Amino acid sequence: MSADDVPAVMALERALFPLDAWSEGMLREELAETATRHYLVAESGEPGDTAVVGYAGLRFVPPEGDVQTMAVAEPAWGRGIGRALLTELLAAAGERGVTHMFLEVRSDNPRAQDLYTRFGFEAIGVRRGYYKGADAIVMRRVTEKGTDE
């Protein structure tokens, strides 16, 4: 993700998370933290089309890391984009020495919960009222150093 991607990412952020959207300033601050952050976008993949259809972010302070954000445009659901984004985040985390990955996911988002579970994340707690209108399920994935499976 680059600064040029911010307008497209913010459009998706506001459409997908109308109650809890990050501000543009928050996103730009995250992008500026290159020593501890890794952000990426997914583009449509259609010939000649570079529209952003997904994005994800990682915070890493080895041995721990966090999925800061992850989203896929609704028309692109079911195409493996979320899987590809999470695969890349986990690979980037592994390269940086992260062995314990954490995330929060909305309690009313079973699609995301299922994706994270398929990647080895396990629910370890609940943060009541973390999101507007929903709790957060806290999930963790532990791997051995040097693996990104």
CSV table of C-alpha atoms in Angstrom, one decimal:
chain,number,residue,atom,x,y,z
A,1,MET,CA,0.0,0.0,0.0
A,2,SER,CA,1.3,3.4,-0.9
A,3,ALA,CA,0.0,6.9,-0.2
A,4,ASP,CA,-1.6,6.8,-3.7
A,5,ASP,CA,-3.8,4.0,-2.5
A,6,VAL,CA,-5.2,5.9,0.4
A,7,PRO,CA,-8.3,7.4,-1.3
A,8,ALA,CA,-9.4,4.0,-2.7
A,9,VAL,CA,-8.7,2.3,0.7
A,10,MET,CA,-10.7,5.0,2.5
A,11,ALA,CA,-13.6,4.5,0.2
A,12,LEU,CA,-13.7,0.8,0.9
A,13,GLU,CA,-13.2,1.4,4.7
A,14,ARG,CA,-16.1,3.8,4.9
A,15,ALA,CA,-18.4,1.5,2.8
A,16,LEU,CA,-17.5,-1.7,4.7
A,17,PHE,CA,-17.2,-0.2,8.2
A,18,PRO,CA,-19.6,2.7,8.3
A,19,LEU,CA,-19.8,2.8,12.1
A,20,ASP,CA,-16.1,2.1,12.9
A,21,ALA,CA,-14.2,3.4,9.9
A,22,TRP,CA,-10.7,4.6,10.5
A,23,SER,CA,-10.0,8.2,9.6
A,24,GLU,CA,-7.7,9.0,6.8
A,25,GLY,CA,-5.3,10.5,9.3
A,26,MET,CA,-5.1,7.2,11.2
A,27,LEU,CA,-4.4,5.3,8.0
A,28,ARG,CA,-1.7,7.7,6.9
A,29,GLU,CA,-0.1,7.6,10.3
A,30,GLU,CA,0.0,3.8,10.1
A,31,LEU,CA,1.6,3.9,6.7
A,32,ALA,CA,4.3,6.2,8.0
A,33,GLU,CA,5.3,3.7,10.7
A,34,THR,CA,7.4,1.6,8.3
A,35,ALA,CA,9.6,0.2,11.1
A,36,THR,CA,6.7,-1.7,12.7
A,37,ARG,CA,4.0,-1.7,10.0
A,38,HIS,CA,3.3,-3.6,6.7
A,39,TYR,CA,0.3,-2.6,4.7
A,40,LEU,CA,-0.8,-4.0,1.3
A,41,VAL,CA,-3.7,-3.8,-1.2
A,42,ALA,CA,-5.3,-6.2,-3.6
A,43,GLU,CA,-6.2,-5.0,-7.0
A,44,SER,CA,-9.0,-6.4,-9.2
A,45,GLY,CA,-6.7,-8.4,-11.4
A,46,GLU,CA,-8.8,-7.7,-14.4
A,47,PRO,CA,-6.7,-6.7,-17.5
A,48,GLY,CA,-6.2,-2.9,-17.4
A,49,ASP,CA,-8.0,-2.5,-14.1
A,50,THR,CA,-6.0,-1.6,-11.0
A,51,ALA,CA,-9.0,-0.9,-8.8
A,52,VAL,CA,-8.3,-1.6,-5.1
A,53,VAL,CA,-10.6,-4.5,-4.0
A,54,GLY,CA,-9.0,-5.2,-0.6
A,55,TYR,CA,-6.4,-4.2,1.9
A,56,ALA,CA,-4.7,-5.4,5.0
A,57,GLY,CA,-2.3,-4.2,7.6
A,58,LEU,CA,0.2,-5.8,10.0
A,59,ARG,CA,1.8,-4.3,13.2
A,60,PHE,CA,4.9,-6.2,14.2
A,61,VAL,CA,7.0,-6.0,17.3
A,62,PRO,CA,8.6,-9.5,17.4
A,63,PRO,CA,7.8,-12.0,18.7
A,64,GLU,CA,4.2,-10.5,18.5
A,65,GLY,CA,2.2,-9.1,15.7
A,66,ASP,CA,-1.3,-7.9,15.1
A,67,VAL,CA,-3.6,-7.9,12.1
A,68,GLN,CA,-4.5,-4.2,12.3
A,69,THR,CA,-7.1,-4.2,9.6
A,70,MET,CA,-8.3,-6.4,6.7
A,71,ALA,CA,-11.2,-5.9,4.3
A,72,VAL,CA,-12.4,-7.0,0.9
A,73,ALA,CA,-14.9,-5.2,-1.3
A,74,GLU,CA,-18.3,-7.0,-1.1
A,75,PRO,CA,-18.5,-7.6,-4.9
A,76,ALA,CA,-15.2,-9.4,-4.7
A,77,TRP,CA,-16.1,-11.8,-1.8
A,78,GLY,CA,-15.6,-15.5,-2.5
A,79,ARG,CA,-12.7,-15.0,-4.9
A,80,GLY,CA,-9.9,-15.8,-2.5
A,81,ILE,CA,-8.8,-12.2,-1.9
A,82,GLY,CA,-9.1,-12.4,1.8
A,83,ARG,CA,-7.1,-15.6,1.8
A,84,ALA,CA,-4.4,-14.1,-0.3
A,85,LEU,CA,-4.2,-10.9,1.9
A,86,LEU,CA,-3.9,-13.0,5.1
A,87,THR,CA,-1.4,-15.3,3.5
A,88,GLU,CA,0.8,-12.3,2.6
A,89,LEU,CA,0.4,-10.8,6.1
A,90,LEU,CA,1.4,-14.0,7.8
A,91,ALA,CA,4.4,-14.4,5.5
A,92,ALA,CA,5.5,-10.9,6.2
A,93,ALA,CA,5.1,-11.5,9.9
A,94,GLY,CA,7.1,-14.7,9.8
A,95,GLU,CA,9.9,-12.9,7.9
A,96,ARG,CA,10.0,-10.4,10.7
A,97,GLY,CA,10.3,-12.9,13.5
A,98,VAL,CA,6.6,-12.9,14.6
A,99,THR,CA,5.5,-16.1,16.2
A,100,HIS,CA,2.4,-14.9,18.1
A,101,MET,CA,-0.2,-13.2,15.9
A,102,PHE,CA,-3.3,-11.5,17.3
A,103,LEU,CA,-6.4,-9.9,15.9
A,104,GLU,CA,-9.9,-8.7,16.9
A,105,VAL,CA,-12.8,-9.7,14.7
A,106,ARG,CA,-16.4,-8.5,15.0
A,107,SER,CA,-18.6,-11.1,16.8
A,108,ASP,CA,-21.2,-10.6,14.0
A,109,ASN,CA,-18.8,-11.4,11.2
A,110,PRO,CA,-18.8,-15.2,10.7
A,111,ARG,CA,-17.1,-15.0,7.3
A,112,ALA,CA,-14.0,-13.4,8.8
A,113,GLN,CA,-14.1,-15.6,11.8
A,114,ASP,CA,-14.1,-18.7,9.5
A,115,LEU,CA,-11.2,-17.4,7.5
A,116,TYR,CA,-9.1,-16.7,10.5
A,117,THR,CA,-10.0,-20.2,12.0
A,118,ARG,CA,-8.9,-21.8,8.7
A,119,PHE,CA,-5.5,-20.1,9.1
A,120,GLY,CA,-5.0,-21.5,12.6
A,121,PHE,CA,-6.3,-18.6,14.7
A,122,GLU,CA,-8.1,-19.6,17.9
A,123,ALA,CA,-10.5,-17.5,20.0
A,124,ILE,CA,-8.9,-16.5,23.3
A,125,GLY,CA,-11.2,-13.9,24.6
A,126,VAL,CA,-13.9,-11.3,24.1
A,127,ARG,CA,-13.7,-7.5,24.3
A,128,ARG,CA,-17.2,-6.4,25.1
A,129,GLY,CA,-18.4,-3.3,23.2
A,130,TYR,CA,-15.1,-3.0,21.3
A,131,TYR,CA,-17.0,-2.1,18.1
A,132,LYS,CA,-20.1,0.0,17.7
A,133,GLY,CA,-22.9,-2.6,17.9
A,134,ALA,CA,-20.7,-5.7,18.4
A,135,ASP,CA,-18.2,-7.3,20.7
A,136,ALA,CA,-14.7,-8.2,19.4
A,137,ILE,CA,-13.5,-11.8,19.5
A,138,VAL,CA,-9.8,-11.8,20.3
A,139,MET,CA,-7.9,-14.5,18.3
A,140,ARG,CA,-4.4,-15.7,18.4
A,141,ARG,CA,-2.2,-17.9,16.1
A,142,VAL,CA,1.1,-19.3,17.4
A,143,THR,CA,3.8,-20.6,15.1
A,144,GLU,CA,7.4,-21.7,15.6
A,145,LYS,CA,10.1,-19.2,14.6
A,146,GLY,CA,10.9,-19.4,10.9
A,147,THR,CA,7.5,-20.9,9.8
A,148,ASP,CA,4.7,-19.1,8.1
A,149,GLU,CA,2.3,-22.0,7.6
